Amino acid sequence: PNSKAGDGKPRLLLMGQRRSGKSSISSVVFHKLPPGETLYLETTTHIKKESMHSFMDFQVWDLPGQFNYFDPEFDVENIFDEIGALIWVIDAQDEYLEAIGRLNQTILNLQSRYPSINIEVFVHKVDGLSEDYKSDTFRDIIQRVQDELSDHGYENAPVSFYQTSIYDHSIFEAFSKVIQKLIPQLPTLEALLNSLCAACRIEKAYLFDIMSKIYIATDTSPTDIGSYEICSDYIDVVIDISEIYGWDRPAEEGKKELIETGNNDAESLITMERKGNNYLYLREINKYLALICLMGDDSPQDKKSIIDYNVGVFQAALKQVFPRADREQLQPE
Ligand code: GDP
């Protein structure tokens, strides 16, 4: 299991060379820093442990790029024993051969000692690249990693690749996929969302972690980035509103966190709104999670009571899946 950590939570490790974008990624995704302001961030020169006060409460360890993690001096056990996924950030706008070399070395080391850790390669900063160059670079990087792995007899290593940028939603989309692999209850969540969609003629339903805007599950109909964008933008509205009416939000870093015991229906925020050709329905599920549904034009406002009812059923089922919406229920197997 990947959950030996003292706090029992799935942990992500963010690695990559200096200036590849690690600090920027964690600042934008977890601290809502506007992407343009990452230009003024200090590059990572030390190990940075951050605790995320969200549904998963995973950690990002921002490690400096020039560090040799497999140096005997370094406490490898302590780091790798506890993580569920290693995110390796490669700057696609820069020379990447050296980065690939280090990535391959790291993967080989992990494969022999920690074969269950997911390795998630973020081919990052793709915003600055032309479409052609972007896809050539992506293919080239995948090829170079896979060649190295098969040379060493690792044909089925758990390595995945994503094209990411902090200037659009791709970084959130990639994080969502990484996180979903660490949630053992994902198939159940997807099945619940599927039946909700079928019952209410919902086009797309997402279960969002409100703080990070990572979605921890969606129904299994095809996902297009457009619907994710519409739904995630809608959360910003909710966060503002809920600061006034809603939950007691998790405290700032350093403060003792609260254990959320479940939903308090009286405070749960429910809204439905027309957005262009769509209707958006949002309901807070608990302190950390919100359900957001996207419906077509043919879903008039008077259907809301049917949706409210079915979402109530969904919410009750979710409580069975996560009897307590706290971290103990979310350990990876
Ligand atoms: P670290 O050393 O790996 O922590 O890298 P930083 O987070 O300090 O980022 C280095 C530089 O890359 C900064 O100037 C960021 O603004 C820039 N950067 C990070 N992510 C992106 C991205 O997605 N696109 C572009 N164009 N620049 C990025």
mmCIF file of C-alpha atoms and ligand atoms in Angstrom:
data_model
loop_
_atom_site.group_PDB
_atom_site.id
_atom_site.type_symbol
_atom_site.label_atom_id
_atom_site.label_comp_id
_atom_site.label_asym_id
_atom_site.label_seq_id
_atom_site.Cartn_x
_atom_site.Cartn_y
_atom_site.Cartn_z
ATOM 1 C CA PRO A 1 0.000 0.000 0.000
ATOM 2 C CA ASN A 2 1.013 3.563 -0.610
ATOM 3 C CA SER A 3 -0.548 4.801 2.551
ATOM 4 C CA LYS A 4 2.019 4.147 5.204
ATOM 5 C CA ALA A 5 2.418 7.846 5.818
ATOM 6 C CA GLY A 6 1.809 8.900 9.363
ATOM 7 C CA ASP A 7 -1.164 10.951 8.325
ATOM 8 C CA GLY A 8 -2.500 8.127 6.184
ATOM 9 C CA LYS A 9 -3.136 10.250 3.145
ATOM 10 C CA PRO A 10 -2.192 9.640 -0.450
ATOM 11 C CA ARG A 11 0.859 11.691 -1.187
ATOM 12 C CA LEU A 12 2.049 13.156 -4.418
ATOM 13 C CA LEU A 13 5.615 14.048 -5.068
ATOM 14 C CA LEU A 14 6.440 16.738 -7.582
ATOM 15 C CA MET A 15 9.884 16.409 -9.125
ATOM 16 C CA GLY A 16 11.827 17.744 -12.064
ATOM 17 C CA GLN A 17 14.722 19.955 -12.929
ATOM 18 C CA ARG A 18 15.207 23.475 -11.747
ATOM 19 C CA ARG A 19 12.970 25.980 -13.555
ATOM 20 C CA SER A 20 10.803 23.236 -14.989
ATOM 21 C CA GLY A 21 7.778 24.788 -13.305
ATOM 22 C CA LYS A 22 7.237 22.881 -10.063
ATOM 23 C CA SER A 23 6.665 25.864 -7.778
ATOM 24 C CA SER A 24 4.430 27.442 -10.366
ATOM 25 C CA ILE A 25 2.285 24.343 -10.661
ATOM 26 C CA SER A 26 1.723 23.958 -6.951
ATOM 27 C CA SER A 27 1.082 27.684 -6.510
ATOM 28 C CA VAL A 28 -1.454 27.855 -9.316
ATOM 29 C CA VAL A 29 -3.296 24.645 -8.502
ATOM 30 C CA PHE A 30 -3.224 24.747 -4.730
ATOM 31 C CA HIS A 31 -2.867 28.405 -3.847
ATOM 32 C CA LYS A 32 -4.777 30.082 -6.656
ATOM 33 C CA LEU A 33 -1.835 32.173 -7.768
ATOM 34 C CA PRO A 34 -2.609 33.859 -11.116
ATOM 35 C CA PRO A 35 -0.326 32.132 -13.695
ATOM 36 C CA GLY A 36 1.307 35.392 -14.766
ATOM 37 C CA GLU A 37 2.575 35.962 -11.254
ATOM 38 C CA THR A 38 4.649 32.785 -11.289
ATOM 39 C CA LEU A 39 7.263 34.798 -13.170
ATOM 40 C CA TYR A 40 8.220 36.261 -9.821
ATOM 41 C CA LEU A 41 8.342 33.012 -7.901
ATOM 42 C CA GLU A 42 11.617 31.871 -6.493
ATOM 43 C CA THR A 43 12.843 28.683 -8.015
ATOM 44 C CA THR A 44 12.765 25.618 -5.777
ATOM 45 C CA THR A 45 16.017 25.073 -3.972
ATOM 46 C CA HIS A 46 14.854 22.952 -1.108
ATOM 47 C CA ILE A 47 12.412 20.253 -0.245
ATOM 48 C CA LYS A 48 9.084 21.822 0.347
ATOM 49 C CA LYS A 49 6.390 19.871 2.081
ATOM 50 C CA GLU A 50 2.941 21.226 1.748
ATOM 51 C CA SER A 51 -0.178 19.913 3.278
ATOM 52 C CA MET A 52 -3.291 20.449 1.233
ATOM 53 C CA HIS A 53 -6.438 21.098 3.171
ATOM 54 C CA SER A 54 -8.762 19.547 0.717
ATOM 55 C CA PHE A 55 -10.808 16.378 0.498
ATOM 56 C CA MET A 56 -7.730 14.307 -0.158
ATOM 57 C CA ASP A 57 -5.289 16.359 1.809
ATOM 58 C CA PHE A 58 -2.421 15.015 -0.210
ATOM 59 C CA GLN A 59 0.977 16.517 -0.067
ATOM 60 C CA VAL A 60 3.183 18.021 -2.677
ATOM 61 C CA TRP A 61 6.847 17.833 -2.016
ATOM 62 C CA ASP A 62 8.572 20.267 -4.188
ATOM 63 C CA LEU A 63 12.094 18.966 -4.589
ATOM 64 C CA PRO A 64 14.966 20.824 -6.138
ATOM 65 C CA GLY A 65 15.965 19.613 -9.577
ATOM 66 C CA GLN A 66 19.651 19.108 -9.042
ATOM 67 C CA PHE A 67 19.215 16.842 -6.068
ATOM 68 C CA ASN A 68 20.360 13.242 -6.236
ATOM 69 C CA TYR A 69 17.490 11.370 -4.642
ATOM 70 C CA PHE A 70 19.198 8.029 -4.718
ATOM 71 C CA ASP A 71 22.239 9.234 -2.931
ATOM 72 C CA PRO A 72 22.709 6.872 0.035
ATOM 73 C CA GLU A 73 22.869 9.941 2.239
ATOM 74 C CA PHE A 74 19.359 10.799 1.347
ATOM 75 C CA ASP A 75 16.496 9.110 3.113
ATOM 76 C CA VAL A 76 14.909 7.439 0.114
ATOM 77 C CA GLU A 77 12.822 5.087 2.205
ATOM 78 C CA ASN A 78 11.177 7.912 3.975
ATOM 79 C CA ILE A 79 10.233 9.675 0.758
ATOM 80 C CA PHE A 80 9.200 6.877 -1.521
ATOM 81 C CA ASP A 81 7.563 4.592 1.010
ATOM 82 C CA GLU A 82 4.733 7.000 1.389
ATOM 83 C CA ILE A 83 3.842 8.300 -2.015
ATOM 84 C CA GLY A 84 1.145 7.178 -4.393
ATOM 85 C CA ALA A 85 2.325 9.072 -7.428
ATOM 86 C CA LEU A 86 5.442 10.789 -8.585
ATOM 87 C CA ILE A 87 4.808 13.712 -10.895
ATOM 88 C CA TRP A 88 7.834 14.479 -13.023
ATOM 89 C CA VAL A 89 7.780 17.907 -14.662
ATOM 90 C CA ILE A 90 9.672 18.415 -17.926
ATOM 91 C CA ASP A 91 10.005 21.868 -19.470
ATOM 92 C CA ALA A 92 8.947 21.282 -23.087
ATOM 93 C CA GLN A 93 10.209 24.737 -24.089
ATOM 94 C CA ASP A 94 13.753 23.896 -23.066
ATOM 95 C CA GLU A 95 16.374 21.322 -24.019
ATOM 96 C CA TYR A 96 14.998 18.213 -22.429
ATOM 97 C CA LEU A 97 17.531 15.458 -23.045
ATOM 98 C CA GLU A 98 19.171 15.819 -19.671
ATOM 99 C CA ALA A 99 15.794 15.925 -17.979
ATOM 100 C CA ILE A 100 14.793 12.711 -19.766
ATOM 101 C CA GLY A 101 18.008 11.080 -18.655
ATOM 102 C CA ARG A 102 17.267 11.879 -15.050
ATOM 103 C CA LEU A 103 13.663 10.859 -15.389
ATOM 104 C CA ASN A 104 14.661 7.501 -16.874
ATOM 105 C CA GLN A 105 17.147 6.943 -14.111
ATOM 106 C CA THR A 106 14.493 7.716 -11.525
ATOM 107 C CA ILE A 107 11.923 5.441 -13.150
ATOM 108 C CA LEU A 108 14.377 2.549 -13.287
ATOM 109 C CA ASN A 109 15.282 3.029 -9.664
ATOM 110 C CA LEU A 110 11.638 3.167 -8.657
ATOM 111 C CA GLN A 111 10.713 0.163 -10.748
ATOM 112 C CA SER A 112 13.156 -2.039 -8.936
ATOM 113 C CA ARG A 113 12.221 -0.855 -5.483
ATOM 114 C CA TYR A 114 8.785 0.752 -5.558
ATOM 115 C CA PRO A 115 7.008 -0.710 -8.587
ATOM 116 C CA SER A 116 3.556 0.360 -7.425
ATOM 117 C CA ILE A 117 4.232 4.098 -7.507
ATOM 118 C CA ASN A 118 2.507 5.723 -10.470
ATOM 119 C CA ILE A 119 4.873 7.828 -12.508
ATOM 120 C CA GLU A 120 3.110 10.779 -14.071
ATOM 121 C CA VAL A 121 5.125 12.767 -16.577
ATOM 122 C CA PHE A 122 3.964 16.332 -17.140
ATOM 123 C CA VAL A 123 5.325 17.614 -20.431
ATOM 124 C CA HIS A 124 4.957 21.157 -19.230
ATOM 125 C CA LYS A 125 4.820 24.736 -20.609
ATOM 126 C CA VAL A 126 3.272 23.534 -23.854
ATOM 127 C CA ASP A 127 1.440 26.860 -24.139
ATOM 128 C CA GLY A 128 4.413 28.409 -25.912
ATOM 129 C CA LEU A 129 4.648 25.759 -28.621
ATOM 130 C CA SER A 130 3.080 25.448 -32.060
ATOM 131 C CA GLU A 131 0.672 22.534 -32.490
ATOM 132 C CA ASP A 132 3.132 20.587 -34.621
ATOM 133 C CA TYR A 133 6.086 21.165 -32.402
ATOM 134 C CA LYS A 134 3.998 20.365 -29.383
ATOM 135 C CA SER A 135 2.885 16.949 -30.609
ATOM 136 C CA ASP A 136 6.344 16.087 -31.990
ATOM 137 C CA THR A 137 7.906 16.936 -28.645
ATOM 138 C CA PHE A 138 5.308 14.939 -26.777
ATOM 139 C CA ARG A 139 5.810 11.878 -28.980
ATOM 140 C CA ASP A 140 9.573 12.188 -28.775
ATOM 141 C CA ILE A 141 9.564 12.307 -24.987
ATOM 142 C CA ILE A 142 7.253 9.305 -24.701
ATOM 143 C CA GLN A 143 9.416 7.370 -27.142
ATOM 144 C CA ARG A 144 12.626 8.106 -25.283
ATOM 145 C CA VAL A 145 11.167 6.978 -21.982
ATOM 146 C CA GLN A 146 9.558 3.860 -23.393
ATOM 147 C CA ASP A 147 12.699 2.813 -25.260
ATOM 148 C CA GLU A 148 14.713 3.053 -22.099
ATOM 149 C CA LEU A 149 12.143 1.091 -20.146
ATOM 150 C CA SER A 150 11.896 -1.730 -22.652
ATOM 151 C CA ASP A 151 15.690 -1.888 -22.903
ATOM 152 C CA HIS A 152 15.554 -2.772 -19.221
ATOM 153 C CA GLY A 153 12.693 -5.202 -19.534
ATOM 154 C CA TYR A 154 10.000 -2.973 -18.010
ATOM 155 C CA GLU A 155 7.287 -3.130 -20.625
ATOM 156 C CA ASN A 156 4.378 -2.391 -18.342
ATOM 157 C CA ALA A 157 5.712 0.210 -15.970
ATOM 158 C CA PRO A 158 2.946 2.504 -14.643
ATOM 159 C CA VAL A 159 4.142 5.583 -16.531
ATOM 160 C CA SER A 160 1.683 8.085 -18.028
ATOM 161 C CA PHE A 161 2.193 11.299 -19.967
ATOM 162 C CA TYR A 162 0.254 14.572 -20.010
ATOM 163 C CA GLN A 163 0.667 17.875 -21.841
ATOM 164 C CA THR A 164 0.301 20.668 -19.335
ATOM 165 C CA SER A 165 0.393 24.414 -18.926
ATOM 166 C CA ILE A 166 -0.464 26.685 -16.037
ATOM 167 C CA TYR A 167 -2.000 29.128 -18.527
ATOM 168 C CA ASP A 168 -5.020 26.956 -19.245
ATOM 169 C CA HIS A 169 -7.035 24.174 -17.627
ATOM 170 C CA SER A 170 -4.704 21.412 -18.749
ATOM 171 C CA ILE A 171 -2.790 21.390 -15.483
ATOM 172 C CA PHE A 172 -6.013 20.842 -13.522
ATOM 173 C CA GLU A 173 -7.161 18.157 -15.927
ATOM 174 C CA ALA A 174 -3.855 16.327 -15.575
ATOM 175 C CA PHE A 175 -3.931 16.573 -11.779
ATOM 176 C CA SER A 176 -7.476 15.234 -11.798
ATOM 177 C CA LYS A 177 -6.398 12.140 -13.675
ATOM 178 C CA VAL A 178 -3.431 11.635 -11.377
ATOM 179 C CA ILE A 179 -5.585 11.935 -8.266
ATOM 180 C CA GLN A 180 -8.335 9.689 -9.578
ATOM 181 C CA LYS A 181 -5.898 6.800 -9.820
ATOM 182 C CA LEU A 182 -5.323 7.143 -6.080
ATOM 183 C CA ILE A 183 -8.993 6.896 -5.140
ATOM 184 C CA PRO A 184 -9.943 3.250 -4.680
ATOM 185 C CA GLN A 185 -13.647 4.098 -4.700
ATOM 186 C CA LEU A 186 -13.497 5.637 -8.176
ATOM 187 C CA PRO A 187 -15.538 2.925 -9.981
ATOM 188 C CA THR A 188 -18.311 3.324 -7.404
ATOM 189 C CA LEU A 189 -18.281 7.090 -7.743
ATOM 190 C CA GLU A 190 -18.457 6.820 -11.533
ATOM 191 C CA ALA A 191 -21.360 4.398 -11.346
ATOM 192 C CA LEU A 192 -23.229 6.755 -9.011
ATOM 193 C CA LEU A 193 -22.609 9.687 -11.313
ATOM 194 C CA ASN A 194 -23.718 7.635 -14.325
ATOM 195 C CA SER A 195 -27.040 6.829 -12.739
ATOM 196 C CA LEU A 196 -27.530 10.425 -11.683
ATOM 197 C CA CYS A 197 -26.920 11.573 -15.265
ATOM 198 C CA ALA A 198 -29.310 8.970 -16.653
ATOM 199 C CA ALA A 199 -32.051 9.856 -14.159
ATOM 200 C CA CYS A 200 -31.937 13.590 -14.838
ATOM 201 C CA ARG A 201 -30.695 13.800 -18.431
ATOM 202 C CA ILE A 202 -27.537 15.457 -17.269
ATOM 203 C CA GLU A 203 -24.844 15.707 -19.930
ATOM 204 C CA LYS A 204 -21.848 15.751 -17.663
ATOM 205 C CA ALA A 205 -21.422 15.594 -13.908
ATOM 206 C CA TYR A 206 -18.266 16.313 -11.976
ATOM 207 C CA LEU A 207 -17.406 15.806 -8.365
ATOM 208 C CA PHE A 208 -15.004 18.609 -7.614
ATOM 209 C CA ASP A 209 -12.584 19.234 -4.833
ATOM 210 C CA ILE A 210 -13.580 22.835 -4.228
ATOM 211 C CA MET A 211 -10.260 24.191 -3.031
ATOM 212 C CA SER A 212 -8.082 22.864 -5.821
ATOM 213 C CA LYS A 213 -10.679 22.583 -8.608
ATOM 214 C CA ILE A 214 -9.436 19.101 -9.267
ATOM 215 C CA TYR A 215 -12.283 16.749 -10.096
ATOM 216 C CA ILE A 216 -12.076 13.506 -8.241
ATOM 217 C CA ALA A 217 -14.650 11.760 -10.412
ATOM 218 C CA THR A 218 -16.924 12.293 -13.387
ATOM 219 C CA ASP A 219 -19.479 10.120 -15.160
ATOM 220 C CA THR A 220 -18.069 7.867 -17.850
ATOM 221 C CA SER A 221 -19.484 9.689 -20.863
ATOM 222 C CA PRO A 222 -16.752 11.258 -23.019
ATOM 223 C CA THR A 223 -15.119 14.231 -21.334
ATOM 224 C CA ASP A 224 -14.259 17.304 -23.278
ATOM 225 C CA ILE A 225 -12.130 20.015 -21.802
ATOM 226 C CA GLY A 226 -14.828 22.586 -22.563
ATOM 227 C CA SER A 227 -17.284 21.137 -20.090
ATOM 228 C CA TYR A 228 -14.614 20.899 -17.433
ATOM 229 C CA GLU A 229 -13.781 24.568 -17.985
ATOM 230 C CA ILE A 230 -17.381 25.700 -17.731
ATOM 231 C CA CYS A 231 -17.895 23.762 -14.515
ATOM 232 C CA SER A 232 -14.636 24.728 -12.896
ATOM 233 C CA ASP A 233 -15.160 28.424 -13.639
ATOM 234 C CA TYR A 234 -18.517 28.137 -11.946
ATOM 235 C CA ILE A 235 -16.834 27.087 -8.707
ATOM 236 C CA ASP A 236 -15.240 30.498 -8.335
ATOM 237 C CA VAL A 237 -18.689 31.940 -7.925
ATOM 238 C CA VAL A 238 -19.502 29.330 -5.328
ATOM 239 C CA ILE A 239 -16.399 29.861 -3.290
ATOM 240 C CA ASP A 240 -17.269 33.510 -2.909
ATOM 241 C CA ILE A 241 -20.839 32.770 -1.997
ATOM 242 C CA SER A 242 -20.036 29.998 0.400
ATOM 243 C CA GLU A 243 -17.614 32.163 2.286
ATOM 244 C CA ILE A 244 -20.653 34.088 3.299
ATOM 245 C CA TYR A 245 -23.221 31.339 3.755
ATOM 246 C CA GLY A 246 -21.432 28.085 3.556
ATOM 247 C CA TRP A 247 -19.035 25.871 5.320
ATOM 248 C CA ASP A 248 -16.438 26.577 7.802
ATOM 249 C CA ARG A 249 -13.571 26.429 5.325
ATOM 250 C CA PRO A 250 -10.376 24.619 6.225
ATOM 251 C CA ALA A 251 -7.992 26.733 8.199
ATOM 252 C CA GLU A 252 -4.827 28.238 6.827
ATOM 253 C CA GLU A 253 -1.710 26.149 6.736
ATOM 254 C CA GLY A 254 -0.306 25.388 10.119
ATOM 255 C CA LYS A 255 -3.606 25.454 11.920
ATOM 256 C CA LYS A 256 -5.063 22.252 13.228
ATOM 257 C CA GLU A 257 -7.414 20.889 10.686
ATOM 258 C CA LEU A 258 -10.981 19.986 11.359
ATOM 259 C CA ILE A 259 -12.285 16.530 10.756
ATOM 260 C CA GLU A 260 -15.363 16.774 8.635
ATOM 261 C CA THR A 261 -17.960 14.289 9.726
ATOM 262 C CA GLY A 262 -20.334 14.657 6.860
ATOM 263 C CA ASN A 263 -22.725 16.979 5.249
ATOM 264 C CA ASN A 264 -24.792 19.453 7.064
ATOM 265 C CA ASP A 265 -27.734 19.798 4.732
ATOM 266 C CA ALA A 266 -28.937 22.990 6.241
ATOM 267 C CA GLU A 267 -25.824 24.759 5.046
ATOM 268 C CA SER A 268 -25.429 23.016 1.743
ATOM 269 C CA LEU A 269 -25.461 25.380 -1.173
ATOM 270 C CA ILE A 270 -27.624 24.499 -4.155
ATOM 271 C CA THR A 271 -27.846 26.602 -7.277
ATOM 272 C CA MET A 272 -29.020 26.236 -10.828
ATOM 273 C CA GLU A 273 -28.286 28.755 -13.508
ATOM 274 C CA ARG A 274 -28.411 29.238 -17.220
ATOM 275 C CA LYS A 275 -25.026 29.682 -18.854
ATOM 276 C CA GLY A 276 -25.233 30.293 -22.597
ATOM 277 C CA ASN A 277 -26.825 27.207 -24.085
ATOM 278 C CA ASN A 278 -26.461 25.203 -20.910
ATOM 279 C CA TYR A 279 -27.823 24.886 -17.457
ATOM 280 C CA LEU A 280 -25.419 24.466 -14.600
ATOM 281 C CA TYR A 281 -26.442 22.842 -11.378
ATOM 282 C CA LEU A 282 -24.235 22.956 -8.339
ATOM 283 C CA ARG A 283 -24.586 21.421 -4.932
ATOM 284 C CA GLU A 284 -22.108 21.338 -2.123
ATOM 285 C CA ILE A 285 -21.724 17.779 -0.943
ATOM 286 C CA ASN A 286 -19.585 18.452 2.078
ATOM 287 C CA LYS A 287 -16.945 20.872 3.153
ATOM 288 C CA TYR A 288 -14.563 19.779 0.417
ATOM 289 C CA LEU A 289 -16.681 18.485 -2.410
ATOM 290 C CA ALA A 290 -19.157 19.990 -4.804
ATOM 291 C CA LEU A 291 -21.215 18.260 -7.443
ATOM 292 C CA ILE A 292 -21.534 20.230 -10.664
ATOM 293 C CA CYS A 293 -23.770 19.135 -13.502
ATOM 294 C CA LEU A 294 -23.980 20.431 -17.023
ATOM 295 C CA MET A 295 -27.285 20.154 -18.827
ATOM 296 C CA GLY A 296 -28.519 21.094 -22.253
ATOM 297 C CA ASP A 297 -31.023 23.717 -23.192
ATOM 298 C CA ASP A 298 -33.866 21.251 -22.952
ATOM 299 C CA SER A 299 -33.542 21.068 -19.192
ATOM 300 C CA PRO A 300 -35.842 23.764 -18.005
ATOM 301 C CA GLN A 301 -35.756 25.290 -14.612
ATOM 302 C CA ASP A 302 -38.864 23.401 -13.496
ATOM 303 C CA LYS A 303 -36.928 20.152 -13.645
ATOM 304 C CA LYS A 304 -34.946 21.362 -10.693
ATOM 305 C CA SER A 305 -37.016 19.530 -8.112
ATOM 306 C CA ILE A 306 -36.371 16.205 -9.875
ATOM 307 C CA ILE A 307 -32.699 16.981 -9.929
ATOM 308 C CA ASP A 308 -32.690 18.072 -6.306
ATOM 309 C CA TYR A 309 -34.289 14.786 -5.384
ATOM 310 C CA ASN A 310 -31.849 12.650 -7.375
ATOM 311 C CA VAL A 311 -28.861 14.582 -6.165
ATOM 312 C CA GLY A 312 -30.102 13.969 -2.657
ATOM 313 C CA VAL A 313 -30.077 10.251 -3.418
ATOM 314 C CA PHE A 314 -26.592 10.615 -4.833
ATOM 315 C CA GLN A 315 -25.432 12.460 -1.764
ATOM 316 C CA ALA A 316 -26.805 9.769 0.540
ATOM 317 C CA ALA A 317 -25.049 7.080 -1.503
ATOM 318 C CA LEU A 318 -21.823 9.047 -1.323
ATOM 319 C CA LYS A 319 -22.047 8.989 2.430
ATOM 320 C CA GLN A 320 -22.019 5.211 2.245
ATOM 321 C CA VAL A 321 -18.940 5.316 0.083
ATOM 322 C CA PHE A 322 -17.203 7.766 2.377
ATOM 323 C CA PRO A 323 -18.888 7.212 5.757
ATOM 324 C CA ARG A 324 -16.788 9.969 7.092
ATOM 325 C CA ALA A 325 -15.553 12.441 4.531
ATOM 326 C CA ASP A 326 -12.130 12.390 5.971
ATOM 327 C CA ARG A 327 -8.835 11.086 4.866
ATOM 328 C CA GLU A 328 -9.004 7.600 6.401
ATOM 329 C CA GLN A 329 -11.531 6.664 3.771
ATOM 330 C CA LEU A 330 -9.323 7.683 0.925
ATOM 331 C CA GLN A 331 -6.278 5.589 1.179
ATOM 332 C CA PRO A 332 -5.126 3.925 -1.981
ATOM 333 C CA GLU A 333 -5.166 0.113 -1.762
HETATM 334 P P1 GDP B 1 10.838 25.300 -10.394
HETATM 335 O O1 GDP B 1 12.255 25.678 -10.256
HETATM 336 O O2 GDP B 1 10.691 23.938 -11.011
HETATM 337 O O3 GDP B 1 10.040 25.440 -9.146
HETATM 338 O O4 GDP B 1 10.225 26.287 -11.531
HETATM 339 P P2 GDP B 1 9.355 27.603 -11.306
HETATM 340 O O5 GDP B 1 8.001 27.253 -10.821
HETATM 341 O O6 GDP B 1 10.140 28.586 -10.538
HETATM 342 O O7 GDP B 1 9.159 28.086 -12.821
HETATM 343 C C1 GDP B 1 10.171 28.564 -13.624
HETATM 344 C C2 GDP B 1 9.614 29.502 -14.676
HETATM 345 O O8 GDP B 1 8.728 28.787 -15.557
HETATM 346 C C3 GDP B 1 8.807 30.666 -14.114
HETATM 347 O O9 GDP B 1 9.226 31.855 -14.737
HETATM 348 C C4 GDP B 1 7.368 30.351 -14.509
HETATM 349 O O10 GDP B 1 6.618 31.521 -14.770
HETATM 350 C C5 GDP B 1 7.549 29.533 -15.764
HETATM 351 N N1 GDP B 1 6.431 28.608 -15.989
HETATM 352 C C6 GDP B 1 5.934 27.687 -15.123
HETATM 353 N N2 GDP B 1 4.910 27.016 -15.671
HETATM 354 C C7 GDP B 1 4.752 27.492 -16.931
HETATM 355 C C8 GDP B 1 3.859 27.186 -18.014
HETATM 356 O O11 GDP B 1 2.965 26.327 -17.965
HETATM 357 N N3 GDP B 1 4.030 27.900 -19.178
HETATM 358 C C9 GDP B 1 4.993 28.847 -19.316
HETATM 359 N N4 GDP B 1 5.071 29.483 -20.480
HETATM 360 N N5 GDP B 1 5.835 29.171 -18.307
HETATM 361 C C10 GDP B 1 5.732 28.503 -17.141
#
